[in-house]
Coordinates of C-alpha atoms in Angstrom, one line a residue:
M5 CA 17.4 -9.1 44.9
S6 CA 16.9 -6.6 42.1
K7 CA 14.2 -4.0 42.7
R8 CA 13.0 -4.6 39.1
V9 CA 11.8 -8.1 40.2
Y10 CA 9.1 -6.5 42.4
W11 CA 8.0 -4.1 39.6
L12 CA 7.7 -7.1 37.2
W13 CA 5.8 -9.1 39.9
L14 CA 3.4 -6.2 40.3
T15 CA 2.8 -5.6 36.6
T16 CA 2.1 -9.3 35.9
R17 CA -0.7 -9.6 38.5
D18 CA -4.0 -10.3 36.9
D19 CA -6.9 -7.8 37.2
L20 CA -4.6 -4.9 37.9
G21 CA -4.7 -2.1 35.4
A22 CA -2.1 0.7 35.0
E23 CA -4.2 3.2 36.9
T24 CA -4.8 0.9 39.8
I25 CA -1.0 0.1 40.0
R26 CA -0.2 3.8 40.1
K27 CA -2.7 4.3 43.0
L28 CA -1.2 1.4 44.9
T29 CA 2.4 2.5 44.4
T30 CA 1.5 6.0 45.5
S31 CA -0.2 4.6 48.6
F32 CA 2.5 2.1 49.6
G33 CA 5.5 4.0 48.3
T34 CA 7.4 1.2 46.6
P35 CA 6.5 -2.2 45.1
E36 CA 8.6 -3.9 47.8
F37 CA 6.3 -2.6 50.5
L38 CA 3.3 -3.6 48.4
Y39 CA 4.9 -7.1 48.0
G40 CA 5.2 -7.3 51.8
A41 CA 1.6 -6.1 52.5
T42 CA -0.7 -8.5 54.3
R43 CA -4.2 -9.4 53.3
E44 CA -5.6 -7.2 56.1
Q45 CA -3.6 -4.2 54.8
L46 CA -4.7 -4.8 51.2
M47 CA -8.4 -5.0 52.3
Q48 CA -8.1 -1.4 53.6
T49 CA -7.3 -0.1 50.1
G50 CA -10.8 -0.7 48.6
L51 CA -9.6 -3.3 46.1
K52 CA -11.8 -6.1 44.9
P53 CA -11.4 -9.6 46.3
R54 CA -9.9 -11.0 43.1
Q55 CA -7.3 -8.1 43.0
I56 CA -6.4 -8.8 46.7
N57 CA -6.0 -12.5 45.9
A58 CA -3.7 -11.6 43.0
L59 CA -1.5 -9.4 45.3
C60 CA -1.4 -12.1 48.0
D61 CA 0.3 -14.4 45.4
K62 CA 3.9 -13.8 46.3
D63 CA 5.4 -16.1 43.7
L64 CA 8.3 -14.3 41.9
S65 CA 9.2 -17.0 39.4
R66 CA 7.5 -15.3 36.5
A67 CA 9.2 -12.0 37.2
E68 CA 12.6 -13.8 37.4
D69 CA 11.9 -15.5 34.1
I70 CA 11.1 -12.2 32.4
L71 CA 14.4 -10.7 33.8
R72 CA 16.3 -13.7 32.4
V73 CA 14.7 -13.5 29.0
C74 CA 15.3 -9.7 28.8
E75 CA 19.0 -10.2 29.6
Q76 CA 19.3 -12.9 27.0
K77 CA 17.6 -10.8 24.3
K78 CA 19.2 -7.5 25.3
I79 CA 15.9 -5.9 26.2
Q80 CA 16.1 -2.9 28.5
I81 CA 13.6 -2.7 31.4
I82 CA 12.7 0.9 32.5
T83 CA 10.4 1.4 35.5
I84 CA 8.4 4.5 36.2
E85 CA 10.8 5.5 39.0
D86 CA 13.9 5.4 36.7
S87 CA 15.3 8.7 35.4
A88 CA 15.3 7.3 31.9
Y89 CA 11.5 7.0 32.0
P90 CA 9.9 9.8 29.8
D91 CA 8.6 12.6 31.9
R92 CA 5.7 13.4 29.6
L93 CA 4.4 9.8 29.8
R94 CA 4.7 9.8 33.5
E95 CA 2.2 12.7 33.7
I96 CA -0.8 10.8 32.2
A97 CA -3.5 9.2 34.4
D98 CA -2.6 5.6 33.6
P99 CA 1.1 5.4 32.7
P100 CA 2.7 2.0 32.2
A101 CA 4.7 1.0 35.3
V102 CA 7.3 -0.7 33.2
L103 CA 8.6 -0.2 29.7
Y104 CA 10.5 -2.9 27.7
V105 CA 12.8 -1.3 25.2
R106 CA 14.9 -2.5 22.2
G107 CA 17.2 0.1 20.7
T108 CA 17.9 3.5 22.3
L109 CA 15.1 5.5 23.9
P110 CA 15.5 9.1 22.7
D111 CA 15.6 12.2 24.9
F112 CA 12.1 13.5 24.5
D113 CA 13.0 16.8 26.2
R114 CA 15.6 17.5 23.4
A115 CA 13.5 16.1 20.6
P116 CA 9.8 16.2 21.5
G117 CA 7.6 13.5 20.1
V118 CA 4.8 13.8 17.5
T119 CA 2.6 10.8 17.1
I120 CA 1.4 10.0 13.6
V121 CA -1.5 7.5 13.3
G122 CA -4.2 6.5 10.9
T123 CA -6.0 3.6 9.3
R124 CA -4.4 0.4 8.1
S125 CA -6.6 0.3 5.0
C126 CA -5.4 3.6 3.7
S127 CA -5.3 5.3 0.3
A128 CA -2.3 6.4 -1.8
Y129 CA -3.0 9.9 -0.6
G130 CA -2.9 8.8 3.0
L131 CA 0.4 6.9 2.5
R132 CA 1.9 9.9 0.8
M133 CA 0.8 12.4 3.5
A134 CA 2.0 10.1 6.3
E135 CA 5.4 9.6 4.8
R136 CA 5.9 13.3 4.0
F137 CA 4.8 14.5 7.4
G138 CA 7.1 11.9 9.0
A139 CA 10.1 13.2 6.9
A140 CA 9.2 16.9 7.5
L141 CA 8.8 16.6 11.2
A142 CA 12.0 14.6 11.5
K143 CA 13.8 17.5 9.7
A144 CA 12.3 20.0 12.1
G145 CA 13.8 18.1 15.0
F146 CA 10.9 16.0 16.3
T147 CA 10.8 12.4 17.2
V148 CA 8.2 10.6 15.1
I149 CA 6.1 8.1 17.2
S150 CA 3.8 5.5 15.7
G151 CA 2.7 1.9 16.1
M152 CA 4.4 0.1 13.2
A153 CA 1.1 -1.2 12.0
R154 CA 0.3 -1.6 8.3
G155 CA -0.7 1.5 6.4
I156 CA -0.3 5.0 7.9
D157 CA 2.0 3.9 10.8
T158 CA 4.5 2.1 8.5
A159 CA 4.6 5.1 6.1
A160 CA 5.2 7.6 8.9
H161 CA 8.2 5.5 10.2
R162 CA 9.6 5.2 6.7
G163 CA 9.3 8.9 6.0
C164 CA 11.2 9.7 9.3
L165 CA 13.9 7.1 8.5
K166 CA 14.4 8.5 5.0
A167 CA 15.0 11.9 6.5
D168 CA 17.6 10.4 8.9
G169 CA 15.3 11.2 11.9
T170 CA 14.6 9.4 15.2
T171 CA 11.5 7.3 15.4
V172 CA 9.9 5.2 18.1
A173 CA 7.4 2.3 17.6
V174 CA 5.0 1.4 20.4
L175 CA 4.0 -2.3 20.1
A176 CA 0.9 -4.0 21.5
G177 CA 2.7 -7.3 22.1
G178 CA 6.2 -8.1 23.2
V179 CA 9.2 -6.2 21.7
D180 CA 10.7 -9.5 20.7
L181 CA 7.8 -10.2 18.3
C182 CA 7.5 -8.4 15.0
Y183 CA 4.0 -7.5 14.0
P184 CA 3.1 -7.4 11.2
P185 CA 5.7 -9.9 10.1
E186 CA 6.4 -8.1 6.8
N187 CA 7.8 -5.2 8.8
K188 CA 10.8 -7.2 10.0
Y189 CA 13.4 -5.1 8.3
L190 CA 11.6 -1.9 9.2
M191 CA 11.7 -2.9 12.8
G192 CA 15.4 -3.4 12.6
D193 CA 15.9 0.1 11.0
I194 CA 13.7 1.6 13.8
M195 CA 15.9 0.0 16.5
L196 CA 19.0 1.5 14.8
A197 CA 17.5 5.0 14.6
G198 CA 15.4 4.9 17.8
A199 CA 13.6 2.3 19.8
V200 CA 10.8 -0.3 19.8
I201 CA 8.9 -0.3 23.1
S202 CA 6.0 -2.0 24.9
E203 CA 4.5 -2.2 28.3
N204 CA 4.0 -6.0 27.9
P205 CA 6.8 -8.5 28.6
P206 CA 8.6 -10.5 25.9
G207 CA 6.5 -13.2 24.3
T208 CA 3.2 -11.4 24.7
P209 CA 1.1 -12.1 21.6
N210 CA -0.4 -9.2 19.6
E211 CA -4.0 -9.8 20.5
G212 CA -6.6 -7.4 19.2
F213 CA -7.7 -5.9 22.5
R214 CA -4.2 -4.8 23.3
F215 CA -3.9 -2.3 20.4
P216 CA -6.4 0.3 21.6
I217 CA -4.9 0.0 25.1
R218 CA -1.4 0.7 23.9
N219 CA -2.6 3.9 22.0
R220 CA -2.5 5.9 25.3
I221 CA 1.2 5.3 25.4
M222 CA 1.7 6.7 21.8
S223 CA -0.3 9.9 22.6
G224 CA 1.2 10.1 26.1
L225 CA 4.8 10.1 24.9
A226 CA 4.1 12.9 22.4
A227 CA 3.6 16.6 22.6
A228 CA 1.0 16.3 19.8
T229 CA -0.8 13.7 17.8
L230 CA -1.5 13.9 14.0
I231 CA -4.3 11.9 12.5
V232 CA -3.6 11.4 8.8
E233 CA -6.5 9.3 7.5
A234 CA -9.2 7.6 9.6
P235 CA -12.8 6.4 9.1
L236 CA -15.4 7.2 11.7
H237 CA -14.9 4.0 13.6
S238 CA -11.2 3.8 13.8
G239 CA -8.6 3.1 16.5
A240 CA -6.9 6.3 15.4
L241 CA -9.9 8.3 16.7
I242 CA -9.4 6.7 20.1
S243 CA -5.8 7.9 20.0
A244 CA -7.1 11.4 19.2
R245 CA -9.6 11.3 22.1
Q246 CA -6.9 10.1 24.5
A247 CA -4.5 12.8 23.3
F248 CA -7.2 15.4 23.8
E249 CA -8.0 14.1 27.3
Q250 CA -4.2 14.1 28.1
G251 CA -4.1 17.8 27.3
R252 CA -2.0 17.3 24.1
E253 CA -2.3 19.1 20.8
V254 CA -4.3 17.2 18.2
F255 CA -4.0 17.8 14.4
A256 CA -5.8 16.2 11.5
V257 CA -5.1 16.1 7.7
P258 CA -8.3 16.9 5.8
G259 CA -9.5 14.6 3.1
P260 CA -12.2 14.4 0.3
L261 CA -15.7 14.6 1.6
D262 CA -16.9 11.6 -0.3
V263 CA -14.2 9.2 0.9
P264 CA -15.1 7.2 4.0
N265 CA -11.5 6.9 5.1
S266 CA -11.4 10.7 5.6
A267 CA -14.6 11.0 7.5
G268 CA -13.0 10.7 10.9
C269 CA -10.4 13.4 10.2
N270 CA -13.0 15.7 8.8
R271 CA -15.3 15.3 11.7
L272 CA -12.5 15.9 14.2
I273 CA -11.8 19.2 12.4
R274 CA -15.5 20.1 12.2
D275 CA -16.1 19.4 15.9
E276 CA -12.9 21.5 16.8
C277 CA -11.3 18.4 18.4
A278 CA -8.4 18.7 16.1
R279 CA -6.6 21.6 14.3
L280 CA -6.6 21.5 10.5
V281 CA -3.1 21.2 8.9
T282 CA -2.3 22.3 5.4
G283 CA 1.4 21.4 5.8
P284 CA 4.1 20.5 8.3
M285 CA 4.8 24.1 9.3
D286 CA 1.4 24.3 10.9
I287 CA 2.6 21.7 13.5
V288 CA 6.2 23.1 13.7
D289 CA 5.0 26.6 14.4
A290 CA 2.6 25.4 17.1
L291 CA 5.3 23.3 18.9
A292 CA 8.3 25.5 18.1
P293 CA 8.8 26.6 21.8
M294 CA 9.5 23.0 22.7
L295 CA 12.5 22.7 20.4
R296 CA 16.0 23.5 21.5
Q297 CA 16.9 25.0 18.1
K298 CA 14.8 27.0 15.6
P299 CA 13.9 24.6 12.7
N300 CA 14.9 25.4 9.2
A301 CA 11.6 26.1 7.5
G302 CA 13.1 25.6 4.0
A303 CA 14.4 22.2 4.9
V304 CA 11.1 21.2 6.5
R305 CA 9.2 22.2 3.3
T306 CA 11.7 20.5 1.1
A307 CA 11.4 17.3 3.0
F308 CA 7.6 17.5 2.7
L309 CA 7.5 18.3 -1.0
R310 CA 10.5 16.1 -2.1
D311 CA 11.0 16.1 -5.8
D312 CA 7.8 14.4 -7.0
R313 CA 5.7 17.6 -7.2
K314 CA 3.7 16.4 -10.2
D315 CA 1.2 14.6 -8.0
S316 CA 1.5 17.1 -5.2
M317 CA -1.2 19.5 -4.0
W318 CA 1.6 22.0 -3.7
D319 CA 2.5 21.9 -7.4
D320 CA 4.3 25.0 -8.6
T321 CA 2.9 24.9 -12.1
P322 CA 1.1 28.2 -12.9
V323 CA -2.6 27.9 -13.1
R324 CA -4.1 28.9 -16.5
P325 CA -6.8 31.7 -16.0
Y326 CA -10.4 30.8 -16.7
Q327 CA -11.7 31.8 -20.2
V328 CA -14.7 34.1 -20.3
I329 CA -17.4 32.5 -22.3
Q330 CA -19.9 34.8 -24.1
R331 CA -23.4 33.5 -23.9
R332 CA -26.1 34.2 -26.6
K333 CA -28.7 36.6 -25.5
Q334 CA -32.0 34.9 -24.8
P335 CA -35.4 36.4 -25.8
E336 CA -37.2 38.1 -23.0
A337 CA -39.9 35.8 -21.5
A338 CA -43.4 36.9 -20.7
P339 CA -44.0 38.0 -17.1
L340 CA -45.4 35.3 -14.8
E341 CA -48.7 35.7 -13.1
P342 CA -48.5 35.5 -9.3
L343 CA -49.1 32.1 -7.9
K344 CA -52.4 31.7 -5.9
I345 CA -52.1 29.5 -2.9
P346 CA -55.4 28.2 -1.4
D347 CA -56.0 28.4 2.3
L348 CA -55.0 25.2 4.0
P349 CA -56.5 23.8 7.3
I350 CA -54.3 24.1 10.4
V351 CA -53.0 20.7 11.4
P352 CA -51.8 20.3 15.0
E353 CA -48.1 19.5 15.3
P354 CA -47.6 15.8 16.3
E355 CA -46.1 15.0 19.6
P356 CA -42.4 14.1 19.5
P357 CA -41.9 10.3 19.7
K358 CA -40.6 8.9 23.0
T359 CA -37.0 8.1 23.0
A360 CA -36.5 4.3 22.9
Q361 CA -33.7 2.5 24.7
P362 CA -31.0 1.6 22.1
R363 CA -31.2 -2.0 21.1
I364 CA -28.1 -4.1 21.6
P365 CA -27.1 -5.7 18.2
E366 CA -26.7 -9.4 17.7
G367 CA -23.4 -11.0 17.0
L368 CA -21.4 -9.7 20.0
S369 CA -19.1 -11.8 21.9
G370 CA -20.1 -13.0 25.4
C371 CA -17.9 -10.4 27.1
E372 CA -19.0 -7.5 24.9
R373 CA -22.7 -8.4 25.3
A374 CA -22.4 -8.6 29.0
V375 CA -20.8 -5.2 29.2
A376 CA -23.4 -3.6 26.9
E377 CA -26.3 -5.1 28.8
A378 CA -24.8 -3.9 32.1
I379 CA -24.5 -0.4 30.7
A380 CA -28.1 -0.6 29.4
A381 CA -29.2 -1.6 32.9
G382 CA -27.6 1.5 34.4
A383 CA -24.0 0.7 35.2
D384 CA -22.1 3.9 34.1
T385 CA -18.5 3.3 35.3
V386 CA -15.9 0.6 34.6
D387 CA -16.1 -0.4 38.3
A388 CA -19.9 -0.6 38.2
V389 CA -19.8 -2.7 35.0
S390 CA -17.2 -4.9 36.6
E391 CA -19.4 -5.4 39.6
A392 CA -22.5 -6.1 37.5
T393 CA -20.8 -8.6 35.2
G394 CA -18.2 -10.2 37.5
L395 CA -15.6 -9.5 34.8
P396 CA -12.1 -8.0 35.7
A397 CA -11.8 -4.3 35.1
S398 CA -9.1 -4.9 32.4
E399 CA -11.5 -7.1 30.4
V400 CA -14.3 -4.5 30.8
A401 CA -12.0 -1.8 29.5
A402 CA -11.0 -3.9 26.5
A403 CA -14.6 -4.7 25.7
L404 CA -15.5 -1.0 26.0
V405 CA -12.9 -0.2 23.4
L406 CA -14.2 -2.7 21.0
L407 CA -17.8 -1.5 21.6
E408 CA -16.7 2.1 21.0
L409 CA -15.0 1.1 17.7
D410 CA -18.3 -0.5 16.6
G411 CA -20.3 2.6 17.6
I412 CA -22.3 0.7 20.2
A413 CA -21.0 2.3 23.4
Q414 CA -18.9 5.3 24.5
H415 CA -16.6 5.9 27.5
K416 CA -16.0 9.6 28.1
G417 CA -15.0 11.4 31.2
G418 CA -15.0 8.2 33.2
R419 CA -18.7 7.5 32.3
C420 CA -20.0 4.6 30.2
S421 CA -23.1 4.9 28.0
L422 CA -24.7 3.3 25.0
C423 CA -24.8 5.3 21.8
G424 CA -28.3 6.7 21.2
N425 CA -28.2 6.3 17.4
L426 CA -28.0 2.5 17.1
N427 CA -29.7 1.3 14.0
F428 CA -29.4 -2.5 13.5

């Protein structure tokens, strides 16, 4: 029997996240040994009862069905122990054990990846920057990685394709499902110039909670992540945090201070979580040692500027000097008398108010509210929240992502907490 069957069996077990699967395969050596493990052996690993029950289900029919579908649809299956698996992705704390691939997965050692992400509801400026950075980085010899979502992602893929570059789309659902539907032709072009990949088997729907989880793959594949345009509560900022925690470079395109869609990028730059970029050469120069050949700076700048410089911030039109305006001389005013300030009584400084426990807002789903209430009660890790709520760790992680996007909770350094500035 194919070894891949056991990998597929393992990755389709409920309640097992990517980090848990990595620990199990490290402990048991191979998925075959894990498949043959008894309940008594599994109980010694510290797994929860429901996880042990999932691993005691030895039914291989679902794995065999996935193999059959992948063969019919020409979907390649790459496991974490295969030589074709990207080395940089293998280094993260929670790498996907299996990748489903349509197209040709590029050699990330020869053409390092740069992930470009941002908001779906972007401005014309954001679209322009994403497309131009995608084209310029492709000309420099990088693989452009994004998520094929509406807005910034789509523009980054198109820019790379226009420059005849290599691009990879990381999907939240199955690689046999195009999302969004209007990107059907773009998806075909991506598969011709690169690959479409996912950690989820064919037929997996594009449910909302899957998108933030897949972001770790986009940042994990890349040597750097570029945030083009993102509001304060954006999935792109989660990608930036994940890239930062993975030890990857993070760059951000600045934007107008009075535009909400640029607030996330500007804050990343202010907090020194991302490096400010004024053009593609800022990224190329920082990552140049990873490239096999020295990039042509002129070709990179040309791809970024293109021919439509009239609306570009890099317009070559000479700037007309300011005219000096002569002002009429005003009559001298009479000197002012010094202001007399009466003595004021000394008022004691009020005591600082006691910090109140953040109030959990209304309108949350049952799972999100349960997770928020568990954190408020003192549970500060995913496992602790899972124990307190009885929810699987995967559902807790997904709920945490949604709470983080809403500014209700945060998950940093493995610790969960409610945000202290909730005003509802």
